[in-house]
Coordinates of C-alpha atoms and ligand atoms in Angstrom, one line a residue:
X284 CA -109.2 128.4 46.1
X285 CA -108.6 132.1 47.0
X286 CA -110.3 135.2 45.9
X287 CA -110.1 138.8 46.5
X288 CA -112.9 140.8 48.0
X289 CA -113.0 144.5 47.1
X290 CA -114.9 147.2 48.3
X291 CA -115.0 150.1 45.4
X292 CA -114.5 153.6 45.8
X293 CA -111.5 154.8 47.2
X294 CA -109.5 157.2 45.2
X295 CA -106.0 155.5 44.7
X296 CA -103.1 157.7 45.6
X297 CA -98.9 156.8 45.8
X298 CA -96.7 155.0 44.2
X299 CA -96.0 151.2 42.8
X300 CA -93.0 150.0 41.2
X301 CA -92.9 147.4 38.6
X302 CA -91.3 144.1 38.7
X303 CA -89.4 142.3 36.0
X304 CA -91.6 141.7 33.1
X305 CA -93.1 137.7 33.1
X306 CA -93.6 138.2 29.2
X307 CA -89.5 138.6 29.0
X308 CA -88.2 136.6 31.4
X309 CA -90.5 133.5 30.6
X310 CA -88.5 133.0 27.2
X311 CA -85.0 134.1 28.6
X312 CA -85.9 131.0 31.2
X313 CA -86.4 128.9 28.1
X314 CA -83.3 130.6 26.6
X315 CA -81.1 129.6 29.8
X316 CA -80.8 126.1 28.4
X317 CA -78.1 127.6 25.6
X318 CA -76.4 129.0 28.0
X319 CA -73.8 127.3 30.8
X320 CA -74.5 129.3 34.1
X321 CA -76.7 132.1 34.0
X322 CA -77.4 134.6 36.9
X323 CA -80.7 136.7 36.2
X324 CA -81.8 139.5 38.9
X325 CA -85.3 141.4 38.6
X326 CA -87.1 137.7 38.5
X327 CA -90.8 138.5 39.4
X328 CA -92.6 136.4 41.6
X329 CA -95.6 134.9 39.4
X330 CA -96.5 131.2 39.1
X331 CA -95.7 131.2 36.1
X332 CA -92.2 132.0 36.6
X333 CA -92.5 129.0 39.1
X334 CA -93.6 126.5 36.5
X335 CA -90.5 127.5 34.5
X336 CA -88.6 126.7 37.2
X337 CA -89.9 123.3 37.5
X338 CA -89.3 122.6 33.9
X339 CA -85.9 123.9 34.4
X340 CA -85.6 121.5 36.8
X341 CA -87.5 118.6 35.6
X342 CA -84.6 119.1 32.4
X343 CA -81.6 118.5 34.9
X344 CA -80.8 122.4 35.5
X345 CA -79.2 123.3 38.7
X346 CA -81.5 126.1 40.7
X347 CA -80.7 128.3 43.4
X348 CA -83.4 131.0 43.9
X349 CA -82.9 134.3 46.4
X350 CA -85.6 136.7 45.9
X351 CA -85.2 138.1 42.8
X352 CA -82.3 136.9 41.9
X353 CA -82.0 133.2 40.3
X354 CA -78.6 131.3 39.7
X355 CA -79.3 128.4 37.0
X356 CA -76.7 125.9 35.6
X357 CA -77.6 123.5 33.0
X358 CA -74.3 121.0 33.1
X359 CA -76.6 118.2 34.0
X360 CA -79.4 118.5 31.5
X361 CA -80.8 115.1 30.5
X362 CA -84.5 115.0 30.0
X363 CA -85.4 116.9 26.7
X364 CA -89.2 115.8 26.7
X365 CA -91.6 117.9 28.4
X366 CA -94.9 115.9 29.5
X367 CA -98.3 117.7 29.8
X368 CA -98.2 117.9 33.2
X369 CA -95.1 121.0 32.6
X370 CA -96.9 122.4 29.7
X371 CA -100.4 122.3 29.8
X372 CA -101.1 125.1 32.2
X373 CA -98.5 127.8 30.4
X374 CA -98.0 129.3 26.7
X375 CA -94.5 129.8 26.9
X376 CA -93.5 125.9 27.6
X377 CA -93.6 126.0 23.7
X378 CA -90.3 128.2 24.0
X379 CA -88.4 125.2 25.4
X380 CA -89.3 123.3 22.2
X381 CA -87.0 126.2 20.3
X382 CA -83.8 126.3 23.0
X383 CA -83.5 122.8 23.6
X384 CA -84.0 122.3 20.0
X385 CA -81.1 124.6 19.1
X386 CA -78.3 122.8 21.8
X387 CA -79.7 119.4 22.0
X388 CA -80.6 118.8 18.5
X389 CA -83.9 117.4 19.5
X390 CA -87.2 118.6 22.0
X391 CA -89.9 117.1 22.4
X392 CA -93.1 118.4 24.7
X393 CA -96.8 118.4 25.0
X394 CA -99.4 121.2 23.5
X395 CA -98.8 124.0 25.4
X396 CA -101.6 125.7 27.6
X397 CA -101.9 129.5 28.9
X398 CA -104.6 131.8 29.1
X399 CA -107.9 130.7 26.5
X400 CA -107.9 133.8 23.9
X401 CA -109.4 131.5 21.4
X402 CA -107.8 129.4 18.8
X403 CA -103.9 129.7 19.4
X404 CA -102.3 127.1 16.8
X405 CA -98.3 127.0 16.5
X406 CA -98.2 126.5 12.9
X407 CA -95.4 129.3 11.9
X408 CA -93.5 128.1 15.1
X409 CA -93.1 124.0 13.6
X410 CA -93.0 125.3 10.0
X411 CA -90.0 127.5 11.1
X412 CA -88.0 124.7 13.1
X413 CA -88.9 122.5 9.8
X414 CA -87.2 125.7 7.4
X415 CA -84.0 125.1 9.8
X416 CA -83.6 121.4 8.9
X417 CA -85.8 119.5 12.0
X418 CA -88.1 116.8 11.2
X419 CA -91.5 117.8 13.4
X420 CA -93.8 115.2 14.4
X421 CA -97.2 115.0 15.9
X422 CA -96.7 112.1 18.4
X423 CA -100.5 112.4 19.9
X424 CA -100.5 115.4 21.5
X425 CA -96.4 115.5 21.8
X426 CA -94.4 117.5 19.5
X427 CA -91.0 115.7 18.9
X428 CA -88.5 117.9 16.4
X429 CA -85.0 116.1 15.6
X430 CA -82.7 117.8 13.7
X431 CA -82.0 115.8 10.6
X432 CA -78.3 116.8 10.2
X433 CA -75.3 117.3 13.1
X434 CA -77.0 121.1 13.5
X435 CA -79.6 122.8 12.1
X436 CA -78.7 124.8 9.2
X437 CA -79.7 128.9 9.1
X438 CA -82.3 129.6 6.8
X439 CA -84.9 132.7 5.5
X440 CA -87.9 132.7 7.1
X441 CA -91.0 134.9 6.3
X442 CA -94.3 135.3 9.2
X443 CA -97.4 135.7 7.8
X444 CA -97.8 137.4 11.5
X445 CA -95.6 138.8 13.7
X446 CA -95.9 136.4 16.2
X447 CA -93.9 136.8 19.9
X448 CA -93.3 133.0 20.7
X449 CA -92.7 132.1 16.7
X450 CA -89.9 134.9 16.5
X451 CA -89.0 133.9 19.8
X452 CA -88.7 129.7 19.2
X453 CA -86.8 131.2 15.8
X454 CA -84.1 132.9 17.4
X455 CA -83.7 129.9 20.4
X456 CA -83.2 127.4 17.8
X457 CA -80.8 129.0 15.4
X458 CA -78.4 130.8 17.7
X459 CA -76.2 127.7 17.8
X460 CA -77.0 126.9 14.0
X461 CA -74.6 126.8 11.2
X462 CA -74.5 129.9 9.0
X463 CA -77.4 132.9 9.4
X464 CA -81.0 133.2 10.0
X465 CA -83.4 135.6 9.0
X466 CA -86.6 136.3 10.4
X467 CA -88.7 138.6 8.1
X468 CA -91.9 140.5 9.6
X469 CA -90.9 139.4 13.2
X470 CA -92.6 140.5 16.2
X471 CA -91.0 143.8 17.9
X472 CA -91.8 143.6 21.6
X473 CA -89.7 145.4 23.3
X474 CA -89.7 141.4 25.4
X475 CA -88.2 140.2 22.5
X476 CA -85.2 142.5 22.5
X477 CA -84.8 142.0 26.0
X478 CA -84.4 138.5 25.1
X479 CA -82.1 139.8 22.2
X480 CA -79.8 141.4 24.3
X481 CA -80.0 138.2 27.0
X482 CA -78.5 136.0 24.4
X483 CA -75.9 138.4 22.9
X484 CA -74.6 139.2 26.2
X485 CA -74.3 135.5 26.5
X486 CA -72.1 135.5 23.0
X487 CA -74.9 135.3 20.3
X488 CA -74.1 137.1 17.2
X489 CA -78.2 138.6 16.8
X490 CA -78.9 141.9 15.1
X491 CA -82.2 143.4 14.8
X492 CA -83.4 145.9 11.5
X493 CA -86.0 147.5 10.4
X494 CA -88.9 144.3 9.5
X495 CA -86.2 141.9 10.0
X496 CA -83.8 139.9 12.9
X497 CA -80.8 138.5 11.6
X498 CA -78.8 135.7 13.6
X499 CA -75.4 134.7 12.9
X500 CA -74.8 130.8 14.5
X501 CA -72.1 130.5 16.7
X502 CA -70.3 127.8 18.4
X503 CA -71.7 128.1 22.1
X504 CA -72.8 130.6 24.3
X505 CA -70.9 131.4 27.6
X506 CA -71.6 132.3 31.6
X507 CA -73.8 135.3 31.4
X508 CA -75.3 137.8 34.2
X509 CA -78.6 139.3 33.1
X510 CA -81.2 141.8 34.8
X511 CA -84.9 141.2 33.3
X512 CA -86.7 144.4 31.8
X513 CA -89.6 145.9 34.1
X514 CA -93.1 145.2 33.3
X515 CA -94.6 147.4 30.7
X516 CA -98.2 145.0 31.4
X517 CA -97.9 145.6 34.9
X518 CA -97.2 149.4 34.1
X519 CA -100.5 149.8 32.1
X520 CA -102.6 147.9 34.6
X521 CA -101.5 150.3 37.5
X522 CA -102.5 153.5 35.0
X523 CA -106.0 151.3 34.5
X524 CA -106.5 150.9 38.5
X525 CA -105.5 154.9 38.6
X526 CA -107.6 155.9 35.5
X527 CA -110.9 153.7 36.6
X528 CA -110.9 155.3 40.3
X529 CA -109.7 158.6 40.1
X530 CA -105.9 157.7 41.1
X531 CA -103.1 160.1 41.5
X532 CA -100.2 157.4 41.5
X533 CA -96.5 157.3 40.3
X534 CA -95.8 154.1 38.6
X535 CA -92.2 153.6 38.9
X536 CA -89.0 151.3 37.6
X537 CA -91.2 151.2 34.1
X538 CA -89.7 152.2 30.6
X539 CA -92.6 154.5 29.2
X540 CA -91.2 154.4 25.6
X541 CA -92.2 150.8 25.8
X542 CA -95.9 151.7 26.3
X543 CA -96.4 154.8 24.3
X544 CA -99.7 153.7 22.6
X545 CA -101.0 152.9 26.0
X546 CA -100.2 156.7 27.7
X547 CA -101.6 158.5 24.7
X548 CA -105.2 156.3 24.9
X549 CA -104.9 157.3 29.1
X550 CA -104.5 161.0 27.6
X551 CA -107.0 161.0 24.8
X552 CA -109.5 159.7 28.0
X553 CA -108.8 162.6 29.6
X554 CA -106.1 161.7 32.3
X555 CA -103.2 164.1 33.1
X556 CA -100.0 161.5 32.3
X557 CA -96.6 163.1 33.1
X558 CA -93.5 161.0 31.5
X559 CA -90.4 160.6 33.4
X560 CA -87.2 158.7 32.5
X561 CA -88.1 155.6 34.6
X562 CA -91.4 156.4 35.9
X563 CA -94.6 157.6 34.9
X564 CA -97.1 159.9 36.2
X565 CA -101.0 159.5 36.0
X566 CA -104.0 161.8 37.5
X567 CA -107.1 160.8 36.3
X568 CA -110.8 163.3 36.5
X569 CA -113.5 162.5 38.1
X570 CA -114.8 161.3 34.8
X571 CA -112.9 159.8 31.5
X572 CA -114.1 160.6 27.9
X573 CA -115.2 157.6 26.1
X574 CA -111.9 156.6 22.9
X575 CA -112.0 154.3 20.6
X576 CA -108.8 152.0 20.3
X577 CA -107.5 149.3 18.3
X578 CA -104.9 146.4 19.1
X579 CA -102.1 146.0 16.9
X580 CA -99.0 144.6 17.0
X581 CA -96.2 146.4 18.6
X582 CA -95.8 150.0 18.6
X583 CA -99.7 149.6 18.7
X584 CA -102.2 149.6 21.3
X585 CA -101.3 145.9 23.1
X586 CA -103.8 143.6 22.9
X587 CA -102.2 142.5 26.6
X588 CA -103.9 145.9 27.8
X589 CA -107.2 145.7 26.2
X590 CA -109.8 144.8 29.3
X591 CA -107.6 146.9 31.2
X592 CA -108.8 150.1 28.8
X593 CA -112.4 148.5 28.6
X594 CA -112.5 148.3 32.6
X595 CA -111.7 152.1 32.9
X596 CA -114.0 153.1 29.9
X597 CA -117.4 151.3 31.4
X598 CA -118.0 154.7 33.5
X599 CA -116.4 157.1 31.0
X600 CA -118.5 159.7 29.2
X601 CA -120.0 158.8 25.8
X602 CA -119.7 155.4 23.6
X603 CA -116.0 153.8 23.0
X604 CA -115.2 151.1 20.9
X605 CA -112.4 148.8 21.1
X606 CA -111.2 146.5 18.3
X607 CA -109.3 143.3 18.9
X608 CA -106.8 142.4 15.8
X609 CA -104.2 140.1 17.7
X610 CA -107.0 137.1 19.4
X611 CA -110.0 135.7 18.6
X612 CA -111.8 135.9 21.6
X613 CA -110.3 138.0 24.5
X614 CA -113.2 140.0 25.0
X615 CA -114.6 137.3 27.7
X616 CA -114.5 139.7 30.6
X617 CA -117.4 141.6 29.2
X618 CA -119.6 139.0 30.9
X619 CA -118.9 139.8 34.0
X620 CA -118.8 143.3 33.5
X621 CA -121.8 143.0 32.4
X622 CA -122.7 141.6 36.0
X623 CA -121.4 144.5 37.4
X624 CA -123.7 146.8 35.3
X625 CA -121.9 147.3 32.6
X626 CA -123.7 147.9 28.8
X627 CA -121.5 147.0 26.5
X628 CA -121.9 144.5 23.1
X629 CA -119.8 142.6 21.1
X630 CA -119.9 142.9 17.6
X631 CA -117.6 140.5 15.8
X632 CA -114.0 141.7 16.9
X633 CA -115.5 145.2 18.1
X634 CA -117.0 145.7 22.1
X635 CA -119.1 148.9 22.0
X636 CA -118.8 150.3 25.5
X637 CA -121.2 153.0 26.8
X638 CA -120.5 154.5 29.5
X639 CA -122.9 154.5 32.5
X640 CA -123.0 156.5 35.5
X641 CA -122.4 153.9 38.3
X642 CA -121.3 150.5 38.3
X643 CA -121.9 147.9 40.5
X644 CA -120.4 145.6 42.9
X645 CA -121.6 141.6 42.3
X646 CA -119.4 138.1 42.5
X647 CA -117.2 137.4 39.5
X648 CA -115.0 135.4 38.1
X649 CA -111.5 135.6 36.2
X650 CA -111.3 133.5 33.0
X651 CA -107.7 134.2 32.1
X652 CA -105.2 136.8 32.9
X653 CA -104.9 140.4 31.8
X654 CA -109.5 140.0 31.9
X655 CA -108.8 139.2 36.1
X656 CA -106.6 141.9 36.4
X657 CA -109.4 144.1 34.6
X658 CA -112.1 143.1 37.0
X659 CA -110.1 144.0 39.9
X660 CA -109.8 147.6 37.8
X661 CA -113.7 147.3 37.2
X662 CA -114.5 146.6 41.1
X663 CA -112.4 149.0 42.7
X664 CA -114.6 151.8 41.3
X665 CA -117.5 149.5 41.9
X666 CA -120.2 150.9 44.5
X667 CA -120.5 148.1 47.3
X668 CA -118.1 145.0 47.9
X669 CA -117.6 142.7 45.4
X670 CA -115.8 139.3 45.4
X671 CA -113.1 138.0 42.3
X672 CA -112.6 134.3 42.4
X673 CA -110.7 132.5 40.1
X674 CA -107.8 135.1 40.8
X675 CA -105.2 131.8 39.8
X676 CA -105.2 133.3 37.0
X677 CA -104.2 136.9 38.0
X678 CA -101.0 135.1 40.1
X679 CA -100.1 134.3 36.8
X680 CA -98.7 137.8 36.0
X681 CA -98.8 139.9 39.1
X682 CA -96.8 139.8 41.7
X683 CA -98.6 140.7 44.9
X684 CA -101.2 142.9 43.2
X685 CA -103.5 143.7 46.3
X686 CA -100.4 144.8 48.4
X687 CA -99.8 146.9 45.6
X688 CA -103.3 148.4 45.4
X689 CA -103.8 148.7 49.7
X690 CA -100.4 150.9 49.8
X691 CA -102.0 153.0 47.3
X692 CA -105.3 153.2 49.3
X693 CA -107.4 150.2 47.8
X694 CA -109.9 148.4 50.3
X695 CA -108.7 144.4 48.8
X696 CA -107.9 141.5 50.5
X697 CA -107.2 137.8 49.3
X698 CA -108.9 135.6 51.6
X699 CA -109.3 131.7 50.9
X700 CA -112.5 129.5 50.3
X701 CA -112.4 128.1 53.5
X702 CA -112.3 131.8 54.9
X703 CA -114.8 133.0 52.9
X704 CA -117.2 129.9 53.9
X705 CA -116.4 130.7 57.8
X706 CA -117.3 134.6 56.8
Ligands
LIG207 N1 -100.5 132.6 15.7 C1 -100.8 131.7 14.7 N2 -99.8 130.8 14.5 C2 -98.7 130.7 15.3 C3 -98.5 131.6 16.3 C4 -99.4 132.6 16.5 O1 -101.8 131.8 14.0 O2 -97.9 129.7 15.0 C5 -101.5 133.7 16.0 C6 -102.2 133.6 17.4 O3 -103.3 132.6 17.3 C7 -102.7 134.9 17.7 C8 -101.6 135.8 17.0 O4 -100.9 135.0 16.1 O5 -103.9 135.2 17.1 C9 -100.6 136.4 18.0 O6 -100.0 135.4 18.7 P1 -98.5 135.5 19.3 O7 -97.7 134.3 18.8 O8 -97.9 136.8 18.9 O9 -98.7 135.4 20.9 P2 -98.0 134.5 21.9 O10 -96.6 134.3 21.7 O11 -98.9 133.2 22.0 C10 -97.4 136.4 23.5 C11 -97.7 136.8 25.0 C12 -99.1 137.1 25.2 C13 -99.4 138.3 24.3 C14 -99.1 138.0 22.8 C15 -99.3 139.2 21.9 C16 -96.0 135.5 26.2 C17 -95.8 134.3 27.1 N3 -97.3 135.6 25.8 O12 -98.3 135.3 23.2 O13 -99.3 137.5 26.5 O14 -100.8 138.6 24.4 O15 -97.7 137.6 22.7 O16 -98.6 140.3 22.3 O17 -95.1 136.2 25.8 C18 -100.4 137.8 28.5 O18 -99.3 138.2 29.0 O19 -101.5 137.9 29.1 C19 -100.4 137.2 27.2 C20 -101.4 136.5 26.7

């Protein structure tokens, strides 16, 4: 088991550039089983991306792979149940439920796992693909969905939420559907157009309106060549490393109109942030003013981006507060901030952060994604050398973060157990 050891306080200065978004190209993976032969470029290197791959392949795809670029054709696809040992270690296996749904007429696969943000049920997902005319079943920890006619048939459907992977599964399963589906109160990621765009370059008929997505079934989809969105995550983690340790970095190949709500909180804390068509600009004071920020469904503050703020505001001037309205509990970082001297509390879905002078460095560990990603933010400004294990969970989403961070000055280096027993 790896984990990175950092020694805080180096101003970050340069430039990173963003790879293809994991949150985009997880469900145009899924999405690739409509499709004949699919080319995609601007893959990122994540293990997550990986165990898509291996479900791709587990179904009978053919995979070539060549940096970023990945060549998948799904002639032979046979197996359409995925066991727990593909899904249990990644949200986004639901998404194959939806795609293989929508050209096979059946799917069938295990709970899926992913990152623990507390209770995250798939209710609106199965009541959807039930609304399009499947019969879902609970086979013990399997979900099996069989289409009770030759296709499924489009229908209205209403969210209670906007959910990503419900509007997501929606679209999968009723591209190749007879007649038209609407989705009202979908979820607006700026992922989920890319994955619009995906399928409509591939011959889907999808058009998305104000508070609603409307797809037209067609016949079948065709070959399609695709370039994956950059990372708009990765993009607001970079502006967290810069804003936490008084960075002066470019963050390039990003799409800043997809992170809005995130440059105006770096702003309102005080950091100079200079927009650019594809790039953006950050140069952060010596010390951030405390800001309080809610997450929200997209155009709002992401909830993917929370810790990241929280990690920059420990040292900032005066008390923030930061509410989370997407998950139940994604405020489990704050434990080991706490460890690094951080005094913050948790009041229901609130963290009350005030700022301290100094933090400092002391072993921790990364529970789930974005909160490893926003300890590596919290011990780069830490004084002394700290060590990250767990950082599985930061390979998940970042594709080599710490080569990233040295080029831009950062003292981190990934070393493994057995290393770190020897040292
Ligand atoms: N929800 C339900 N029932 C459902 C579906 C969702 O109650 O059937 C609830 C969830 O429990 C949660 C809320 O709705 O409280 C939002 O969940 P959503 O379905 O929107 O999230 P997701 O599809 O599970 C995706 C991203 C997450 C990101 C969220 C919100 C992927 C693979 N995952 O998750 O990304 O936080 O949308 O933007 O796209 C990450 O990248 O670190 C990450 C967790």
């Amino acid at each position: 088991m790896a984990c990175f050891l950092i020694e805080g306080g180096r101003k970050l200065e340069g430039e990173v550039y963003c790879k293809g978004a994991k949150n985009a190209v997880l469900p145009i993976l899924a999405a690739c089983v409509l499709c004949p032969d699919v080319t995609l470029t601007n893959v990122p290197e994540l293990s997550d991306v990986s165990r898509s791959f291996k479900i791709l392949e587990f179904l009978g795809c053919e995979i070539e792979r060549d940096k970023d670029r990945a060549h998948i054709k799904t002639d032979g696809i046979k197996n359409l149940a995925l066991g727990s040992d593909l899904t249990s270690k990644m949200r986004s296996s639901v998404i194959f439920l939806g795609s293989l749904l929508g050209r096979f007429k059946m799917s069938q696969a295990s709970y899926p796992g992913g990152c623990e943000l507390g209770a995250r049920p798939i209710d609106m997902h199965l009541d959807a693909f039930r609304r399009l005319g499947a019969d879902v079943k609970d086979m013990h920890g399997s979900i099996r969905c069989v289409c009770k006619e030759s296709n499924l048939k489009g229908s209205s459907i209403t969210l209670s939420f906007p959910s990503v992977g419900a509007t997501e599964n929606i679209i999968l399963a009723s591209v190749l559907a007879n007649g038209e589906t609407e989705i009202i109160n979908p979820a607006r990621e700026p992922e989920i157009e890319d994955l619009v765009s995906f399928l409509n370059r591939a011959g889907a008929d999808i058009s998305i309106e104000s508070g609603s997505i409307h797809i037209k079934g067609v016949r079948s989809l065709k070959k399609v060549s695709y370039s994956i969105m950059p990372d708009r995550i990765e993009a607001a983690t970079y502006m967290a490393f810069a804003a936490a340790n008084e960075g002066n970095v470019l963050i390039r190949n990003c799409c800043p109109n997809h992170f809005e709500s995130v440059t105006a909180s770096f702003r309102e804390m005080g950091c100079n942030v200079e927009i650019y068509k594809n790039s953006v600009y950050i140069r952060a004071p010596q010390r951030l003013k405390a800001i309080r920020v809610s997450t929200m469904p997209y155009p709002g503050f992401p909830t993917d981006a929370q810790s990241l703020i929280m990690a920059a505001l420990l040292r900032a001037e005066g008390t923030s507060v930061i509410v989370e309205n997407i998950f139940d509990s994604r405020f489990k970082v704050s434990e080991e901030f706490i460890k690094l001297g951080a005094s913050l509390d948790i009041v229901g879905r609130a963290a009350i952060i005030k700022g301290v002078d100094e933090i400092y460095s002391a072993d921790v560990s990364a529970r789930d994604l974005r909160g490893g990603a926003a300890l590596v933010a919290a011990c780069l400004c830490a004084r002394g050398k700290s060590c990250i294990s767990g950082i599985s969970h930061i390979d998940r989403g970042y594709e080599n973060m710490e080569g990233n961070l040295r080029s831009i000055g950062a003292s981190i280096e990934r070393i493994s157990k057995e290393q770190d027993e020897k040292g």
